[in-house]
Structure formats: structure tokens, C-alpha cells
Amino acid sequence: AIFSTYCEQLGMDPVTALKIATPFGSGIARTAQTCGAVTGALMLIGLKYGKYLPEDNASKEQCFQLAKEFTDRFSEIHGAIACCDLLKSDLSTPEGLQYIKENSLWDKLCPIFIRDAAKLVEELLELD
């Protein structure tokens, strides 16, 4: 949601962004790793500041600095960036996935993570 929402401001069409971002949802394909809102924000940072020339280490460093600032600030707010820690359940297991569904955690918690990731990335990248 985050990547496709802001990608046009950085020169990418939303359909391409949605396709690229698809496997990052639910903690990277339901493996309970990094939250999709976090990876979406990191992809935006890369889209705006990422290195594309081998010798362009300044862009790489700026990108890394902003990515670290984003993840640090998100972690300060929520205590983690990993899905399993944010949802307090491991959605990579059948039991964890069932718990998340039965307790509507995607509906209750994920919008909060998306909102906060959006606010942070808007600040860092000066987006609307």
C-alpha cells in the first residue's frame, strides 16, 4: 500500500509498483519477517535516493542513512519491524496464521503500521 501510494511522485506507475511490492506483504510472503509497510517505505527511499551507477557511493550512503533512520524511528514507535514481533504471532505457521485471522489482527493492527510508516516516509522524503 505504501509503495504504490507514493510511487507516482517518484516517477513510477502504480501498477508496476503493486507488482513489485506484492511478495513483500505479510512480512515477506507470510514468512513473518520485515513488515510490508516497512519494506514499502524502504523501496520508496531506494526509488528516490538509490544507487544506480557502480561508482555512486554517495547515493548509496544517503539511501542507507535514510533507511536506517526510518527503521530506527519505526522501531521506536512500535518496538520492532518484523511482522511476528509487531503482531505477536508467527504468521509463517498454521497456528499463528489462524490466530491472526481469528483475532482480526490484520484489520486491527496493520492499518496503524501502514499509517505510521506513511507519516515517517512522507517526512523523510518530503512527499505529499
PDB file of C-alpha atoms in Angstrom:
ATOM      1  CA  ALA A   1       0.000   0.000   0.000  1.00  0.00           C
ATOM      2  CA  ILE A   2       2.763   2.458   0.871  1.00  0.00           C
ATOM      3  CA  PHE A   3       4.914   1.888  -2.196  1.00  0.00           C
ATOM      4  CA  SER A   4       2.045   2.147  -4.674  1.00  0.00           C
ATOM      5  CA  THR A   5       0.545   5.171  -2.899  1.00  0.00           C
ATOM      6  CA  TYR A   6       3.638   7.353  -3.302  1.00  0.00           C
ATOM      7  CA  CYS A   7       5.429   5.844  -6.308  1.00  0.00           C
ATOM      8  CA  GLU A   8       3.956   8.251  -8.876  1.00  0.00           C
ATOM      9  CA  GLN A   9       5.561  11.179  -7.055  1.00  0.00           C
ATOM     10  CA  LEU A  10       8.881   9.451  -7.713  1.00  0.00           C
ATOM     11  CA  GLY A  11       8.243   8.564 -11.358  1.00  0.00           C
ATOM     12  CA  MET A  12       6.830   5.024 -11.216  1.00  0.00           C
ATOM     13  CA  ASP A  13       3.356   3.939 -12.229  1.00  0.00           C
ATOM     14  CA  PRO A  14       1.177   2.313  -9.526  1.00  0.00           C
ATOM     15  CA  VAL A  15       0.561  -0.921 -11.466  1.00  0.00           C
ATOM     16  CA  THR A  16       4.288  -1.609 -11.691  1.00  0.00           C
ATOM     17  CA  ALA A  17       4.700  -0.670  -8.034  1.00  0.00           C
ATOM     18  CA  LEU A  18       1.927  -3.050  -6.957  1.00  0.00           C
ATOM     19  CA  LYS A  19       3.506  -5.889  -8.930  1.00  0.00           C
ATOM     20  CA  ILE A  20       6.957  -5.230  -7.456  1.00  0.00           C
ATOM     21  CA  ALA A  21       5.632  -4.919  -3.897  1.00  0.00           C
ATOM     22  CA  THR A  22       3.356  -7.994  -3.936  1.00  0.00           C
ATOM     23  CA  PRO A  23       5.810 -10.509  -2.421  1.00  0.00           C
ATOM     24  CA  PHE A  24       6.738  -8.141   0.419  1.00  0.00           C
ATOM     25  CA  GLY A  25       3.307  -8.223   2.077  1.00  0.00           C
ATOM     26  CA  SER A  26       2.674 -10.092   5.325  1.00  0.00           C
ATOM     27  CA  GLY A  27       6.274  -9.984   6.410  1.00  0.00           C
ATOM     28  CA  ILE A  28       7.645 -11.063   3.023  1.00  0.00           C
ATOM     29  CA  ALA A  29       5.274 -13.672   1.616  1.00  0.00           C
ATOM     30  CA  ARG A  30       3.872 -14.636   5.034  1.00  0.00           C
ATOM     31  CA  THR A  31       7.274 -15.573   6.431  1.00  0.00           C
ATOM     32  CA  ALA A  32       6.779 -13.197   9.402  1.00  0.00           C
ATOM     33  CA  GLN A  33       9.898 -11.213   8.572  1.00  0.00           C
ATOM     34  CA  THR A  34      10.008  -7.459   7.876  1.00  0.00           C
ATOM     35  CA  CYS A  35       6.597  -5.758   7.872  1.00  0.00           C
ATOM     36  CA  GLY A  36       5.296  -4.896   4.387  1.00  0.00           C
ATOM     37  CA  ALA A  37       4.722  -1.277   5.415  1.00  0.00           C
ATOM     38  CA  VAL A  38       8.402  -1.077   6.321  1.00  0.00           C
ATOM     39  CA  THR A  39       9.632  -2.726   3.119  1.00  0.00           C
ATOM     40  CA  GLY A  40       7.321  -0.492   1.080  1.00  0.00           C
ATOM     41  CA  ALA A  41       8.791   2.595   2.713  1.00  0.00           C
ATOM     42  CA  LEU A  42      12.324   1.294   2.173  1.00  0.00           C
ATOM     43  CA  MET A  43      11.581   0.720  -1.516  1.00  0.00           C
ATOM     44  CA  LEU A  44      10.435   4.353  -1.770  1.00  0.00           C
ATOM     45  CA  ILE A  45      13.663   5.509  -0.146  1.00  0.00           C
ATOM     46  CA  GLY A  46      15.567   3.419  -2.678  1.00  0.00           C
ATOM     47  CA  LEU A  47      13.482   4.725  -5.562  1.00  0.00           C
ATOM     48  CA  LYS A  48      14.266   8.316  -4.605  1.00  0.00           C
ATOM     49  CA  TYR A  49      17.871   8.016  -3.412  1.00  0.00           C
ATOM     50  CA  GLY A  50      19.133   4.611  -4.509  1.00  0.00           C
ATOM     51  CA  LYS A  51      22.444   3.979  -6.208  1.00  0.00           C
ATOM     52  CA  TYR A  52      22.293   3.040  -9.888  1.00  0.00           C
ATOM     53  CA  LEU A  53      25.841   3.764 -11.004  1.00  0.00           C
ATOM     54  CA  PRO A  54      28.534   1.440  -9.604  1.00  0.00           C
ATOM     55  CA  GLU A  55      30.748   4.343  -8.543  1.00  0.00           C
ATOM     56  CA  ASP A  56      27.947   6.357  -6.880  1.00  0.00           C
ATOM     57  CA  ASN A  57      28.704   5.542  -3.267  1.00  0.00           C
ATOM     58  CA  ALA A  58      27.330   8.892  -2.053  1.00  0.00           C
ATOM     59  CA  SER A  59      23.803   7.908  -3.133  1.00  0.00           C
ATOM     60  CA  LYS A  60      24.213   4.507  -1.517  1.00  0.00           C
ATOM     61  CA  GLU A  61      25.289   6.076   1.774  1.00  0.00           C
ATOM     62  CA  GLN A  62      22.440   8.603   1.719  1.00  0.00           C
ATOM     63  CA  CYS A  63      19.990   5.801   0.988  1.00  0.00           C
ATOM     64  CA  PHE A  64      21.378   3.659   3.821  1.00  0.00           C
ATOM     65  CA  GLN A  65      21.267   6.607   6.228  1.00  0.00           C
ATOM     66  CA  LEU A  66      17.615   7.361   5.436  1.00  0.00           C
ATOM     67  CA  ALA A  67      16.690   3.668   5.583  1.00  0.00           C
ATOM     68  CA  LYS A  68      18.326   3.338   8.998  1.00  0.00           C
ATOM     69  CA  GLU A  69      16.612   6.488  10.234  1.00  0.00           C
ATOM     70  CA  PHE A  70      13.274   5.151   9.026  1.00  0.00           C
ATOM     71  CA  THR A  71      13.697   1.714  10.624  1.00  0.00           C
ATOM     72  CA  ASP A  72      15.005   3.216  13.868  1.00  0.00           C
ATOM     73  CA  ARG A  73      12.065   5.605  14.133  1.00  0.00           C
ATOM     74  CA  PHE A  74       9.509   2.923  13.225  1.00  0.00           C
ATOM     75  CA  SER A  75      11.054   0.633  15.856  1.00  0.00           C
ATOM     76  CA  GLU A  76      10.912   3.415  18.452  1.00  0.00           C
ATOM     77  CA  ILE A  77       7.170   3.742  17.835  1.00  0.00           C
ATOM     78  CA  HIS A  78       6.277   0.043  17.581  1.00  0.00           C
ATOM     79  CA  GLY A  79       9.161  -1.813  19.212  1.00  0.00           C
ATOM     80  CA  ALA A  80      10.059  -3.817  16.103  1.00  0.00           C
ATOM     81  CA  ILE A  81       9.973  -4.001  12.313  1.00  0.00           C
ATOM     82  CA  ALA A  82       9.302  -7.746  11.986  1.00  0.00           C
ATOM     83  CA  CYS A  83       5.744  -8.943  11.438  1.00  0.00           C
ATOM     84  CA  CYS A  84       5.990 -11.687  14.039  1.00  0.00           C
ATOM     85  CA  ASP A  85       7.033  -9.159  16.685  1.00  0.00           C
ATOM     86  CA  LEU A  86       4.530  -6.499  15.638  1.00  0.00           C
ATOM     87  CA  LEU A  87       1.599  -8.939  15.554  1.00  0.00           C
ATOM     88  CA  LYS A  88       2.884 -11.018  18.496  1.00  0.00           C
ATOM     89  CA  SER A  89       2.250 -14.104  16.403  1.00  0.00           C
ATOM     90  CA  ASP A  90       4.165 -16.054  13.767  1.00  0.00           C
ATOM     91  CA  LEU A  91       2.093 -15.971  10.610  1.00  0.00           C
ATOM     92  CA  SER A  92       4.525 -18.374   8.944  1.00  0.00           C
ATOM     93  CA  THR A  93       2.939 -21.198  10.965  1.00  0.00           C
ATOM     94  CA  PRO A  94      -0.610 -22.501  10.511  1.00  0.00           C
ATOM     95  CA  GLU A  95      -1.348 -21.806  14.189  1.00  0.00           C
ATOM     96  CA  GLY A  96      -0.023 -18.261  14.018  1.00  0.00           C
ATOM     97  CA  LEU A  97      -1.914 -17.525  10.818  1.00  0.00           C
ATOM     98  CA  GLN A  98      -5.115 -18.885  12.353  1.00  0.00           C
ATOM     99  CA  TYR A  99      -4.608 -16.735  15.474  1.00  0.00           C
ATOM    100  CA  ILE A 100      -4.067 -13.610  13.362  1.00  0.00           C
ATOM    101  CA  LYS A 101      -7.194 -14.300  11.311  1.00  0.00           C
ATOM    102  CA  GLU A 102      -9.389 -15.211  14.306  1.00  0.00           C
ATOM    103  CA  ASN A 103      -8.355 -12.047  16.141  1.00  0.00           C
ATOM    104  CA  SER A 104      -8.547  -9.804  13.055  1.00  0.00           C
ATOM    105  CA  LEU A 105      -5.011  -8.568  13.700  1.00  0.00           C
ATOM    106  CA  TRP A 106      -4.502  -7.561  10.058  1.00  0.00           C
ATOM    107  CA  ASP A 107      -7.581  -5.337  10.330  1.00  0.00           C
ATOM    108  CA  LYS A 108      -6.795  -4.021  13.817  1.00  0.00           C
ATOM    109  CA  LEU A 109      -3.026  -3.508  13.771  1.00  0.00           C
ATOM    110  CA  CYS A 110      -1.738  -3.335  10.204  1.00  0.00           C
ATOM    111  CA  PRO A 111      -3.539  -0.074   9.351  1.00  0.00           C
ATOM    112  CA  ILE A 112      -1.703   1.517  12.289  1.00  0.00           C
ATOM    113  CA  PHE A 113       1.658   0.271  10.992  1.00  0.00           C
ATOM    114  CA  ILE A 114       0.816   1.494   7.480  1.00  0.00           C
ATOM    115  CA  ARG A 115      -0.273   4.902   8.777  1.00  0.00           C
ATOM    116  CA  ASP A 116       2.880   5.385  10.833  1.00  0.00           C
ATOM    117  CA  ALA A 117       5.173   4.162   8.053  1.00  0.00           C
ATOM    118  CA  ALA A 118       3.452   6.585   5.671  1.00  0.00           C
ATOM    119  CA  LYS A 119       3.928   9.509   8.061  1.00  0.00           C
ATOM    120  CA  LEU A 120       7.602   8.709   8.511  1.00  0.00           C
ATOM    121  CA  VAL A 121       8.338   8.248   4.819  1.00  0.00           C
ATOM    122  CA  GLU A 122       6.446  11.446   3.969  1.00  0.00           C
ATOM    123  CA  GLU A 123       8.682  13.327   6.400  1.00  0.00           C
ATOM    124  CA  LEU A 124      11.930  11.734   5.272  1.00  0.00           C
ATOM    125  CA  LEU A 125      11.257  12.044   1.545  1.00  0.00           C
ATOM    126  CA  GLU A 126       9.201  15.247   1.669  1.00  0.00           C
ATOM    127  CA  LEU A 127       6.232  13.632  -0.096  1.00  0.00           C
ATOM    128  CA  ASP A 128       2.600  14.729  -0.182  1.00  0.00           C
TER     129      ASP A 128
END
